[in-house]
mmCIF file of C-alpha atoms in Angstrom:
data_model
loop_
_atom_site.group_PDB
_atom_site.id
_atom_site.type_symbol
_atom_site.label_atom_id
_atom_site.label_comp_id
_atom_site.label_asym_id
_atom_site.label_seq_id
_atom_site.Cartn_x
_atom_site.Cartn_y
_atom_site.Cartn_z
ATOM 1 C CA MET A 1 -24.977 34.117 -32.914
ATOM 2 C CA SER A 2 -26.160 34.770 -36.747
ATOM 3 C CA GLU A 3 -28.924 37.458 -37.489
ATOM 4 C CA ASP A 4 -31.279 34.408 -38.431
ATOM 5 C CA GLU A 5 -30.147 32.268 -35.070
ATOM 6 C CA ARG A 6 -31.002 35.525 -33.138
ATOM 7 C CA ARG A 7 -34.430 36.058 -34.460
ATOM 8 C CA HIS A 8 -34.849 32.038 -34.013
ATOM 9 C CA ASP A 9 -34.169 32.689 -30.256
ATOM 10 C CA GLU A 10 -36.570 35.599 -29.877
ATOM 11 C CA ASP A 11 -38.791 34.045 -31.096
ATOM 12 C CA LEU A 12 -38.688 31.013 -28.756
ATOM 13 C CA SER A 13 -38.663 33.671 -26.135
ATOM 14 C CA ALA A 14 -41.728 35.091 -27.730
ATOM 15 C CA SER A 15 -43.520 31.549 -27.432
ATOM 16 C CA ILE A 16 -42.667 30.955 -24.114
ATOM 17 C CA ASP A 17 -44.195 34.458 -23.505
ATOM 18 C CA GLY A 18 -47.577 33.339 -25.942
ATOM 19 C CA GLN A 19 -47.028 36.256 -27.981
ATOM 20 C CA LEU A 20 -46.218 34.358 -31.660
ATOM 21 C CA ASP A 21 -48.778 34.714 -33.748
ATOM 22 C CA PRO A 22 -50.541 31.346 -34.428
ATOM 23 C CA ARG A 23 -48.793 30.815 -37.814
ATOM 24 C CA ARG A 24 -45.539 31.435 -36.529
ATOM 25 C CA GLU A 25 -46.233 29.505 -33.426
ATOM 26 C CA ALA A 26 -47.161 26.296 -35.451
ATOM 27 C CA GLU A 27 -43.748 26.574 -37.488
ATOM 28 C CA LEU A 28 -41.956 26.535 -34.252
ATOM 29 C CA ARG A 29 -43.294 23.958 -32.618
ATOM 30 C CA ALA A 30 -42.659 21.537 -35.864
ATOM 31 C CA GLU A 31 -39.161 23.276 -35.805
ATOM 32 C CA LEU A 32 -38.617 22.054 -31.976
ATOM 33 C CA ALA A 33 -40.364 18.715 -32.750
ATOM 34 C CA ALA A 34 -37.327 18.012 -35.205
ATOM 35 C CA SER A 35 -34.410 19.716 -33.486
ATOM 36 C CA PRO A 36 -33.369 18.403 -30.206
ATOM 37 C CA GLN A 37 -30.713 21.787 -30.191
ATOM 38 C CA ALA A 38 -33.530 23.615 -30.111
ATOM 39 C CA GLN A 39 -35.449 21.951 -27.476
ATOM 40 C CA ALA A 40 -32.436 22.291 -25.393
ATOM 41 C CA ARG A 41 -32.389 25.885 -26.097
ATOM 42 C CA MET A 42 -36.356 26.084 -25.249
ATOM 43 C CA ARG A 43 -35.642 24.275 -21.759
ATOM 44 C CA ALA A 44 -32.456 26.396 -20.978
ATOM 45 C CA LEU A 45 -34.762 29.748 -21.345
ATOM 46 C CA SER A 46 -38.078 28.000 -19.995
ATOM 47 C CA ARG A 47 -36.318 27.166 -16.875
ATOM 48 C CA VAL A 48 -35.467 30.960 -16.058
ATOM 49 C CA ASP A 49 -39.702 31.597 -16.051
ATOM 50 C CA GLU A 50 -39.921 28.343 -13.762
ATOM 51 C CA ALA A 51 -37.296 30.138 -11.250
ATOM 52 C CA LEU A 52 -39.597 33.496 -11.521
ATOM 53 C CA ARG A 53 -42.655 32.156 -10.764
ATOM 54 C CA PRO A 54 -42.057 30.992 -7.527
ATOM 55 C CA LEU A 55 -40.455 34.041 -6.269
ATOM 56 C CA PRO A 56 -42.426 35.521 -3.265
ATOM 57 C CA GLU A 57 -45.363 37.440 -2.949
ATOM 58 C CA THR A 58 -44.138 40.839 -1.049
ATOM 59 C CA PRO A 59 -46.392 41.560 1.829
ATOM 60 C CA VAL A 60 -47.536 45.604 1.768
ATOM 61 C CA PRO A 61 -46.162 45.917 5.335
ATOM 62 C CA ALA A 62 -48.708 47.214 7.627
ATOM 63 C CA GLY A 63 -49.343 50.837 7.966
ATOM 64 C CA ILE A 64 -48.909 51.637 4.429
ATOM 65 C CA ALA A 65 -52.153 51.527 3.131
ATOM 66 C CA GLU A 66 -52.762 54.507 6.178
ATOM 67 C CA ALA A 67 -49.683 56.435 4.998
ATOM 68 C CA VAL A 68 -51.207 56.501 1.676
ATOM 69 C CA ARG A 69 -54.258 57.871 2.606
ATOM 70 C CA GLY A 70 -52.085 60.658 5.054
ATOM 71 C CA ARG A 71 -50.802 61.270 2.183
ATOM 72 C CA ILE A 72 -53.418 61.875 0.161
ATOM 73 C CA THR A 73 -54.483 63.827 2.785
ATOM 74 C CA ASP A 74 -51.987 66.085 2.913
ATOM 75 C CA ASP A 75 -52.101 66.777 -0.898
ATOM 76 C CA LEU A 76 -55.567 67.799 -1.310
ATOM 77 C CA ALA A 77 -55.194 70.525 1.804
ATOM 78 C CA ARG A 78 -52.227 71.550 -0.146
ATOM 79 C CA ARG A 79 -53.608 71.955 -3.434
ATOM 80 C CA ARG A 80 -56.972 73.605 -1.874
ATOM 81 C CA ARG A 81 -54.591 76.038 0.175
ATOM 82 C CA LEU A 82 -53.051 76.670 -3.087
ATOM 83 C CA ARG A 83 -56.457 77.543 -4.808
ATOM 84 C CA LEU A 84 -57.328 79.692 -1.830
ATOM 85 C CA ARG A 85 -54.400 81.349 -2.452
ATOM 86 C CA TRP A 86 -54.511 82.351 -6.093
ATOM 87 C CA ALA A 87 -58.132 83.109 -5.579
ATOM 88 C CA GLY A 88 -57.171 85.625 -2.823
ATOM 89 C CA GLY A 89 -54.293 86.824 -4.680
ATOM 90 C CA ALA A 90 -55.843 87.423 -7.955
ATOM 91 C CA ALA A 91 -56.747 90.827 -8.274
ATOM 92 C CA LEU A 92 -53.129 91.673 -7.406
ATOM 93 C CA ALA A 93 -52.332 89.495 -9.692
ATOM 94 C CA ALA A 94 -54.157 91.034 -12.393
ATOM 95 C CA ALA A 95 -52.655 94.122 -11.568
ATOM 96 C CA ALA A 96 -49.009 92.972 -11.156
ATOM 97 C CA PRO A 97 -46.767 91.984 -14.447
ATOM 98 C CA LEU A 98 -46.397 88.539 -15.071
ATOM 99 C CA ALA A 99 -43.512 87.192 -13.283
ATOM 100 C CA LEU A 100 -41.110 84.954 -14.241
ATOM 101 C CA LEU A 101 -39.930 81.814 -12.278
ATOM 102 C CA LEU A 102 -36.949 80.010 -12.912
ATOM 103 C CA ILE A 103 -36.976 76.601 -11.303
ATOM 104 C CA LEU A 104 -33.170 75.301 -10.692
ATOM 105 C CA PRO A 105 -32.761 71.186 -10.843
ATOM 106 C CA ARG A 106 -34.312 69.793 -7.789
ATOM 107 C CA VAL A 107 -31.582 67.879 -5.403
ATOM 108 C CA GLY A 108 -34.267 66.094 -3.275
ATOM 109 C CA GLY A 109 -36.967 67.814 -1.423
ATOM 110 C CA GLU A 110 -38.970 70.830 -2.737
ATOM 111 C CA PRO A 111 -36.906 72.550 -5.886
ATOM 112 C CA PRO A 112 -35.149 75.707 -4.973
ATOM 113 C CA LEU A 113 -36.973 78.864 -6.834
ATOM 114 C CA GLU A 114 -35.211 81.904 -8.520
ATOM 115 C CA VAL A 115 -38.357 84.794 -8.530
ATOM 116 C CA ALA A 116 -37.638 87.718 -11.306
ATOM 117 C CA SER A 117 -39.951 90.338 -12.024
ATOM 118 C CA SER A 118 -40.476 92.334 -15.404
ATOM 119 C CA GLU A 119 -41.214 95.140 -13.132
ATOM 120 C CA PRO A 120 -38.316 95.814 -10.510
ATOM 121 C CA GLY A 121 -39.866 95.870 -7.278
ATOM 122 C CA GLY A 122 -43.397 95.009 -8.291
ATOM 123 C CA SER A 123 -44.817 92.258 -6.957
ATOM 124 C CA ARG A 124 -41.644 90.105 -6.246
ATOM 125 C CA PRO A 125 -41.802 90.111 -2.414
ATOM 126 C CA GLU A 126 -45.331 88.445 -2.942
ATOM 127 C CA LEU A 127 -44.267 85.728 -5.364
ATOM 128 C CA GLU A 128 -41.449 84.618 -3.204
ATOM 129 C CA VAL A 129 -43.390 83.766 -0.095
ATOM 130 C CA VAL A 130 -45.656 82.131 -2.324
ATOM 131 C CA ALA A 131 -42.682 80.318 -4.184
ATOM 132 C CA GLU A 132 -41.508 78.979 -0.866
ATOM 133 C CA GLU A 133 -44.674 77.187 0.231
ATOM 134 C CA ALA A 134 -45.768 76.249 -3.550
ATOM 135 C CA PRO A 135 -43.761 75.819 -6.048
ATOM 136 C CA ALA A 136 -44.675 78.083 -9.151
ATOM 137 C CA ALA A 137 -48.064 77.240 -8.219
ATOM 138 C CA ASP A 138 -49.496 81.313 -9.791
ATOM 139 C CA ALA A 139 -47.381 80.961 -12.361
ATOM 140 C CA VAL A 140 -48.382 77.506 -13.146
ATOM 141 C CA GLU A 141 -51.963 78.810 -12.827
ATOM 142 C CA ASP A 142 -51.661 81.916 -14.968
ATOM 143 C CA LEU A 143 -50.081 79.620 -17.566
ATOM 144 C CA LEU A 144 -52.730 76.826 -17.229
ATOM 145 C CA ALA A 145 -55.407 79.493 -17.640
ATOM 146 C CA GLU A 146 -53.819 79.780 -21.263
ATOM 147 C CA ALA A 147 -53.494 76.570 -22.240
ATOM 148 C CA SER A 148 -55.604 74.935 -24.861
ATOM 149 C CA GLU A 149 -57.109 71.880 -23.696
ATOM 150 C CA GLU A 150 -54.630 69.505 -25.117
ATOM 151 C CA GLU A 151 -51.813 71.114 -23.528
ATOM 152 C CA LEU A 152 -53.337 70.803 -20.316
ATOM 153 C CA ALA A 153 -54.173 67.224 -20.796
ATOM 154 C CA ILE A 154 -50.396 66.490 -21.977
ATOM 155 C CA ALA A 155 -48.993 68.188 -18.873
ATOM 156 C CA LEU A 156 -51.646 66.493 -16.163
ATOM 157 C CA ASP A 157 -50.553 63.233 -18.086
ATOM 158 C CA TYR A 158 -46.719 64.193 -17.673
ATOM 159 C CA GLU A 159 -47.213 65.551 -13.885
ATOM 160 C CA VAL A 160 -49.070 62.045 -13.113
ATOM 161 C CA LEU A 161 -46.725 59.825 -15.299
ATOM 162 C CA ALA A 162 -43.254 61.690 -14.616
ATOM 163 C CA ASP A 163 -41.392 62.477 -11.713
ATOM 164 C CA LEU A 164 -42.686 65.938 -10.486
ATOM 165 C CA ASP A 165 -44.964 66.849 -7.547
ATOM 166 C CA TRP A 166 -46.711 69.774 -9.125
ATOM 167 C CA ILE A 167 -46.112 70.881 -12.631
ATOM 168 C CA GLU A 168 -43.501 73.492 -11.625
ATOM 169 C CA ASP A 169 -41.554 74.664 -14.681
ATOM 170 C CA LEU A 170 -43.352 78.072 -16.424
ATOM 171 C CA GLU A 171 -41.719 76.704 -19.694
ATOM 172 C CA LEU A 172 -43.340 73.248 -19.329
ATOM 173 C CA LEU A 173 -46.071 73.332 -21.489
ATOM 174 C CA GLU A 174 -43.881 74.672 -24.118
ATOM 175 C CA ARG A 175 -41.519 72.260 -23.624
ATOM 176 C CA MET A 176 -44.515 69.679 -23.968
ATOM 177 C CA ALA A 177 -44.935 70.162 -27.317
ATOM 178 C CA ASP A 178 -41.423 69.781 -28.273
ATOM 179 C CA GLU A 179 -41.029 66.900 -26.141
ATOM 180 C CA GLN A 180 -44.113 65.150 -27.950
ATOM 181 C CA ALA A 181 -42.716 65.935 -31.592
ATOM 182 C CA ALA A 182 -38.843 64.632 -30.530
ATOM 183 C CA SER A 183 -40.032 61.532 -28.448
ATOM 184 C CA GLY A 184 -40.037 59.193 -31.522
ATOM 185 C CA GLY A 185 -36.502 60.790 -32.464
ATOM 186 C CA ALA A 186 -35.372 60.481 -28.532
ATOM 187 C CA GLU A 187 -36.783 56.991 -28.253
ATOM 188 C CA ARG A 188 -35.323 55.384 -31.215
ATOM 189 C CA GLU A 189 -31.820 57.374 -30.046
ATOM 190 C CA GLU A 190 -32.103 55.691 -26.436
ATOM 191 C CA THR A 191 -33.213 52.228 -28.416
ATOM 192 C CA ARG A 192 -30.046 52.332 -30.344
ATOM 193 C CA GLY A 193 -27.583 53.585 -27.402
ATOM 194 C CA GLU A 194 -29.167 50.628 -24.983
ATOM 195 C CA GLN A 195 -29.035 47.780 -28.244
ATOM 196 C CA GLY A 196 -25.263 49.213 -28.140
ATOM 197 C CA MET B 1 -64.135 45.748 -19.272
ATOM 198 C CA ASP B 2 -61.819 44.410 -16.673
ATOM 199 C CA GLU B 3 -62.985 44.743 -12.931
ATOM 200 C CA ASP B 4 -60.102 47.305 -12.101
ATOM 201 C CA ALA B 5 -60.624 49.563 -14.662
ATOM 202 C CA GLU B 6 -64.799 49.659 -13.687
ATOM 203 C CA LEU B 7 -63.793 50.164 -9.817
ATOM 204 C CA MET B 8 -61.104 52.887 -11.219
ATOM 205 C CA LEU B 9 -64.213 54.302 -13.244
ATOM 206 C CA ALA B 10 -66.352 54.146 -9.539
ATOM 207 C CA PHE B 11 -63.122 56.171 -7.714
ATOM 208 C CA GLY B 12 -63.257 58.781 -10.493
ATOM 209 C CA ARG B 13 -66.913 59.376 -9.676
ATOM 210 C CA GLY B 14 -66.177 59.504 -6.032
ATOM 211 C CA ASP B 15 -66.210 56.140 -4.874
ATOM 212 C CA GLU B 16 -63.455 56.191 -2.058
ATOM 213 C CA ALA B 17 -64.043 52.651 -1.122
ATOM 214 C CA ALA B 18 -62.858 52.030 -4.645
ATOM 215 C CA PHE B 19 -59.567 53.416 -4.504
ATOM 216 C CA ASP B 20 -59.114 51.090 -1.021
ATOM 217 C CA ARG B 21 -59.935 48.062 -2.990
ATOM 218 C CA LEU B 22 -57.615 48.781 -5.632
ATOM 219 C CA PHE B 23 -54.748 48.987 -3.386
ATOM 220 C CA ALA B 24 -55.655 46.084 -1.299
ATOM 221 C CA ARG B 25 -55.750 44.037 -4.840
ATOM 222 C CA TRP B 26 -52.573 45.624 -6.422
ATOM 223 C CA GLY B 27 -50.469 47.060 -3.703
ATOM 224 C CA SER B 28 -48.723 43.878 -3.227
ATOM 225 C CA ARG B 29 -47.929 42.815 -6.632
ATOM 226 C CA LEU B 30 -47.138 46.469 -7.318
ATOM 227 C CA LEU B 31 -44.505 46.670 -4.446
ATOM 228 C CA GLY B 32 -42.781 43.464 -5.413
ATOM 229 C CA TYR B 33 -41.988 45.052 -8.386
ATOM 230 C CA LEU B 34 -41.076 47.789 -7.534
ATOM 231 C CA GLN B 35 -38.737 46.353 -4.915
ATOM 232 C CA ARG B 36 -36.997 44.219 -8.007
ATOM 233 C CA MET B 37 -36.495 47.691 -9.863
ATOM 234 C CA VAL B 38 -35.008 49.532 -7.151
ATOM 235 C CA SER B 39 -33.553 46.657 -4.967
ATOM 236 C CA ASP B 40 -34.560 48.155 -1.658
ATOM 237 C CA ALA B 41 -37.522 47.787 0.282
ATOM 238 C CA ALA B 42 -37.642 51.056 1.971
ATOM 239 C CA THR B 43 -37.777 52.643 -1.498
ATOM 240 C CA ALA B 44 -39.873 50.675 -2.876
ATOM 241 C CA GLU B 45 -42.647 51.356 -0.366
ATOM 242 C CA GLU B 46 -41.992 54.914 -0.880
ATOM 243 C CA LEU B 47 -42.469 54.211 -4.627
ATOM 244 C CA LEU B 48 -45.772 52.744 -3.742
ATOM 245 C CA GLN B 49 -47.119 55.134 -2.003
ATOM 246 C CA GLU B 50 -46.105 57.693 -4.521
ATOM 247 C CA THR B 51 -47.695 55.426 -7.515
ATOM 248 C CA PHE B 52 -51.250 55.420 -5.694
ATOM 249 C CA LEU B 53 -50.823 58.912 -4.927
ATOM 250 C CA ARG B 54 -50.332 60.245 -8.383
ATOM 251 C CA VAL B 55 -53.702 57.541 -9.073
ATOM 252 C CA HIS B 56 -55.328 59.704 -6.822
ATOM 253 C CA ARG B 57 -54.672 62.589 -8.456
ATOM 254 C CA ALA B 58 -55.557 61.134 -11.839
ATOM 255 C CA ARG B 59 -58.758 59.880 -11.103
ATOM 256 C CA THR B 60 -61.051 61.992 -12.674
ATOM 257 C CA ARG B 61 -58.755 61.768 -15.606
ATOM 258 C CA TYR B 62 -58.638 58.255 -15.841
ATOM 259 C CA ARG B 63 -59.637 56.843 -19.141
ATOM 260 C CA ALA B 64 -60.339 52.721 -19.723
ATOM 261 C CA ASP B 65 -58.657 52.522 -22.739
ATOM 262 C CA SER B 66 -56.033 50.289 -21.524
ATOM 263 C CA ARG B 67 -56.292 48.014 -18.599
ATOM 264 C CA PHE B 68 -55.907 49.370 -15.316
ATOM 265 C CA SER B 69 -52.646 47.482 -14.751
ATOM 266 C CA THR B 70 -51.472 48.848 -17.323
ATOM 267 C CA TRP B 71 -51.390 52.041 -16.438
ATOM 268 C CA LEU B 72 -50.835 51.270 -13.269
ATOM 269 C CA TYR B 73 -47.141 50.179 -13.792
ATOM 270 C CA ARG B 74 -46.402 52.589 -16.036
ATOM 271 C CA ILE B 75 -46.811 55.197 -13.246
ATOM 272 C CA GLY B 76 -44.814 52.818 -10.982
ATOM 273 C CA THR B 77 -42.426 52.091 -13.764
ATOM 274 C CA ASN B 78 -42.097 55.564 -14.571
ATOM 275 C CA LEU B 79 -41.318 56.659 -10.832
ATOM 276 C CA ALA B 80 -38.939 53.751 -10.192
ATOM 277 C CA LEU B 81 -37.058 54.526 -13.539
ATOM 278 C CA ASN B 82 -36.654 58.188 -12.447
ATOM 279 C CA GLU B 83 -35.243 57.048 -9.021
ATOM 280 C CA LEU B 84 -32.549 55.128 -10.653
ATOM 281 C CA ARG B 85 -31.687 57.759 -12.676
ATOM 282 C CA ARG B 86 -31.181 59.733 -9.842
ATOM 283 C CA PRO B 87 -27.448 60.861 -9.389
ATOM 284 C CA ARG B 88 -26.864 59.418 -5.855
ATOM 285 C CA ARG B 89 -29.869 58.016 -4.560
ATOM 286 C CA GLN B 90 -31.333 59.339 -0.906
ATOM 287 C CA ARG B 91 -32.783 56.798 0.642
ATOM 288 C CA PRO B 92 -34.877 57.804 3.435
ATOM 289 C CA HIS B 93 -34.628 54.900 5.912
ATOM 290 C CA ALA B 94 -32.147 52.491 5.840
ATOM 291 C CA SER B 95 -32.442 49.498 3.788
ATOM 292 C CA ARG B 96 -34.917 46.821 4.928
ATOM 293 C CA ASP B 97 -33.227 44.352 2.471
ATOM 294 C CA ASP B 98 -32.082 42.105 4.891
ATOM 295 C CA GLU B 99 -35.675 41.800 7.204
ATOM 296 C CA ALA B 100 -37.517 42.489 3.806
ATOM 297 C CA SER B 101 -36.059 40.255 1.488
ATOM 298 C CA PRO B 102 -38.939 39.301 -1.403
ATOM 299 C CA VAL B 103 -37.098 35.816 -0.619
ATOM 300 C CA ALA B 104 -37.355 35.832 3.134
ATOM 301 C CA LEU B 105 -39.280 32.848 4.503
ATOM 302 C CA HIS B 106 -40.310 31.335 1.342
ATOM 303 C CA ALA B 107 -41.311 27.881 0.965
ATOM 304 C CA ALA B 108 -42.559 27.599 3.978
ATOM 305 C CA GLY B 109 -43.526 24.126 5.548
ATOM 306 C CA SER B 110 -40.853 22.440 3.250
ATOM 307 C CA ALA B 111 -37.852 20.577 5.013
ATOM 308 C CA PRO B 112 -35.120 22.392 6.265
ATOM 309 C CA ASP B 113 -32.671 21.652 3.628
ATOM 310 C CA GLN B 114 -34.793 22.139 0.645
ATOM 311 C CA LEU B 115 -35.903 25.476 2.120
ATOM 312 C CA ALA B 116 -32.558 26.567 2.872
ATOM 313 C CA GLN B 117 -31.458 25.620 -1.001
ATOM 314 C CA ALA B 118 -34.845 27.549 -2.017
ATOM 315 C CA ARG B 119 -33.738 30.637 -0.503
ATOM 316 C CA GLN B 120 -30.055 30.139 -1.632
ATOM 317 C CA GLY B 121 -31.603 29.798 -5.469
ATOM 318 C CA ALA B 122 -34.109 33.042 -4.927
ATOM 319 C CA ALA B 123 -31.529 34.898 -3.167
ATOM 320 C CA GLU B 124 -29.426 34.373 -6.566
ATOM 321 C CA LEU B 125 -31.715 34.649 -8.584
ATOM 322 C CA GLU B 126 -33.104 38.125 -7.134
ATOM 323 C CA ARG B 127 -29.514 39.239 -7.607
ATOM 324 C CA GLU B 128 -29.096 38.274 -11.259
ATOM 325 C CA LEU B 129 -32.477 40.452 -11.410
ATOM 326 C CA ALA B 130 -30.975 43.407 -10.288
ATOM 327 C CA ARG B 131 -27.752 43.104 -12.552
ATOM 328 C CA LEU B 132 -29.879 43.235 -15.326
ATOM 329 C CA PRO B 133 -30.201 46.606 -17.720
ATOM 330 C CA GLU B 134 -33.138 48.240 -16.337
ATOM 331 C CA ARG B 135 -35.362 48.322 -18.958
ATOM 332 C CA GLN B 136 -34.606 44.705 -19.645
ATOM 333 C CA ARG B 137 -35.298 43.442 -16.234
ATOM 334 C CA VAL B 138 -39.068 45.749 -16.350
ATOM 335 C CA ALA B 139 -40.027 43.996 -19.658
ATOM 336 C CA LEU B 140 -39.288 40.432 -18.259
ATOM 337 C CA TRP B 141 -40.530 41.572 -15.582
ATOM 338 C CA LEU B 142 -44.168 42.481 -16.865
ATOM 339 C CA ALA B 143 -44.134 39.734 -19.801
ATOM 340 C CA ALA B 144 -42.787 36.797 -17.638
ATOM 341 C CA VAL B 145 -44.142 37.591 -13.947
ATOM 342 C CA GLU B 146 -46.972 39.728 -14.381
ATOM 343 C CA GLY B 147 -48.722 38.343 -17.748
ATOM 344 C CA PHE B 148 -48.396 41.609 -19.782
ATOM 345 C CA SER B 149 -48.579 41.458 -23.583
ATOM 346 C CA TYR B 150 -45.633 42.839 -25.371
ATOM 347 C CA ALA B 151 -48.255 45.490 -26.672
ATOM 348 C CA GLU B 152 -48.529 46.297 -22.496
ATOM 349 C CA VAL B 153 -45.288 46.494 -21.737
ATOM 350 C CA ALA B 154 -44.371 48.732 -24.670
ATOM 351 C CA GLU B 155 -47.178 51.148 -23.530
ATOM 352 C CA THR B 156 -45.749 50.966 -20.204
ATOM 353 C CA LEU B 157 -42.013 51.515 -21.399
ATOM 354 C CA ALA B 158 -43.283 54.269 -24.068
ATOM 355 C CA THR B 159 -41.255 52.067 -26.789
ATOM 356 C CA THR B 160 -42.308 49.378 -29.864
ATOM 357 C CA GLU B 161 -43.379 46.023 -29.130
ATOM 358 C CA LYS B 162 -40.407 44.824 -31.410
ATOM 359 C CA TRP B 163 -38.098 46.302 -29.026
ATOM 360 C CA VAL B 164 -39.966 44.892 -25.852
ATOM 361 C CA LYS B 165 -39.565 41.269 -27.754
ATOM 362 C CA SER B 166 -35.325 42.195 -27.881
ATOM 363 C CA LEU B 167 -35.661 43.275 -23.986
ATOM 364 C CA VAL B 168 -37.350 40.331 -22.776
ATOM 365 C CA HIS B 169 -35.349 37.643 -25.194
ATOM 366 C CA ARG B 170 -31.959 39.463 -23.759
ATOM 367 C CA ALA B 171 -33.011 39.343 -20.148
ATOM 368 C CA ARG B 172 -34.113 35.566 -20.539
ATOM 369 C CA SER B 173 -31.042 34.898 -22.512
ATOM 370 C CA THR B 174 -28.619 36.361 -19.626
ATOM 371 C CA LEU B 175 -30.616 35.043 -16.642
ATOM 372 C CA ALA B 176 -30.342 31.362 -18.494
ATOM 373 C CA GLU B 177 -26.272 31.749 -19.049
ATOM 374 C CA ARG B 178 -25.925 33.291 -15.815
ATOM 375 C CA LEU B 179 -27.993 30.607 -13.768
ATOM 376 C CA PRO B 180 -27.252 27.259 -15.528
ATOM 377 C CA ALA B 181 -27.527 25.198 -12.129
ATOM 378 C CA TRP B 182 -31.231 26.242 -12.192
ATOM 379 C CA SER B 183 -33.325 23.024 -12.584
ATOM 380 C CA GLY B 184 -36.314 22.152 -10.678
ATOM 381 C CA SER B 185 -38.347 20.863 -13.599
ATOM 382 C CA ASP B 186 -38.320 18.144 -15.880
ATOM 383 C CA GLY B 187 -37.333 20.510 -18.646
ATOM 384 C CA ALA B 188 -40.411 20.109 -20.549
ATOM 385 C CA PRO B 189 -41.329 23.241 -22.714
ATOM 386 C CA ARG B 190 -43.910 25.338 -21.009
ATOM 387 C CA PRO B 191 -47.220 25.830 -22.328
ATOM 388 C CA THR B 192 -47.802 29.504 -23.143
ATOM 389 C CA ARG B 193 -49.134 32.056 -20.936
ATOM 390 C CA ALA B 194 -51.879 33.456 -23.152
ATOM 391 C CA SER B 195 -54.324 31.833 -21.129
ATOM 392 C CA GLN B 196 -52.507 33.516 -17.526
ATOM 393 C CA ARG B 197 -53.112 36.809 -19.471
ATOM 394 C CA GLN B 198 -55.910 39.065 -18.981
ATOM 395 C CA GLY B 199 -55.466 40.508 -15.148
ATOM 396 C CA ASP B 200 -57.102 39.272 -12.328
ATOM 397 C CA PRO B 201 -54.603 39.908 -10.155
ATOM 398 C CA GLU B 202 -56.129 37.130 -7.479
ATOM 399 C CA GLU B 203 -56.172 35.051 -10.247
ATOM 400 C CA GLY B 204 -52.188 35.288 -10.998
ATOM 401 C CA GLU B 205 -51.751 34.825 -7.342
ATOM 402 C CA ARG B 206 -53.629 31.647 -7.240
ATOM 403 C CA GLN B 207 -51.543 30.684 -10.250
ATOM 404 C CA ARG B 208 -47.997 31.428 -9.000
ATOM 405 C CA ARG B 209 -49.162 29.100 -5.972
#
């Protein structure tokens, strides 16, 4: 298929989706009226939609809504605990050296953590306990306290839109800016890869 | 502003009933979409829960600068794509594909042979859908079934409209080639879907019947 033919074929598909501008749509309709071959192709593409449309709805099984509510309740409680823990540990944290938490890649469940302190023997045991129950919460709180509103918004959107239960990585905010800057290039790379 | 966006904003202001309403309006459709994305009923249910959990977390930060459905599907799509990229997907439950398949019990009320035929055709279609590259599958489903504009699909996939046009076309073209026996119509070109867009899910449901 030549490039022109491919573009024409893409326009047939876009016409099915109602996504052509009116001028191109009118041109295409005129071409279709004059070309049995184009009509046949349009019919072939349209049949896909005719097959997809009647696929049945997927009823939500009983109990799922309640399960969502349960998870929300747990999530709220967990976050409340973390806030209390952070408030209680604030004085200690103010005196303690800034800890560095390195978060290893997650392999199901909670991510394993390695905790190190810039001051040996400092607050490491305390932080380990925190880390076991609440991944990186204190460190994240430290970081978020320093973050600009823009960084915070990016991080929170990232948490919602991507697969993170918490903003777990101390390096996350730094990476955010890099990823935002590089996202255009990465997207283009991905696009090229998928095209190939 | 669409009704869903208003519900979401109400929820952000503390109206918990608005959240329940959003779940009731979108749960089934989103579940169907997620099931086609991950080809596993139990995993799709987990992702549905996770999606709405994230909606809940983001309740005060939602801005109605796009349709609620676009935002919702973007969250669900990202979760599904992440799930598909896990090295070895660990499913929390045994697959319930057989009992909870989207094709199960479809076309109730038809004659037995028609029912069997419809089931077979639908099952074949589901299999071919699952074989499509994931982003093609997402783009085709959102454009052809959910009635998203290419701009909305582009927003969901964080890509360009031009690329969405290509993704949708390749998916549609592949399915047209793989399942040439599909007919069930007079073959006349269908009217465009523009009139079916703008997302009232209940209206969409009526149109699918």
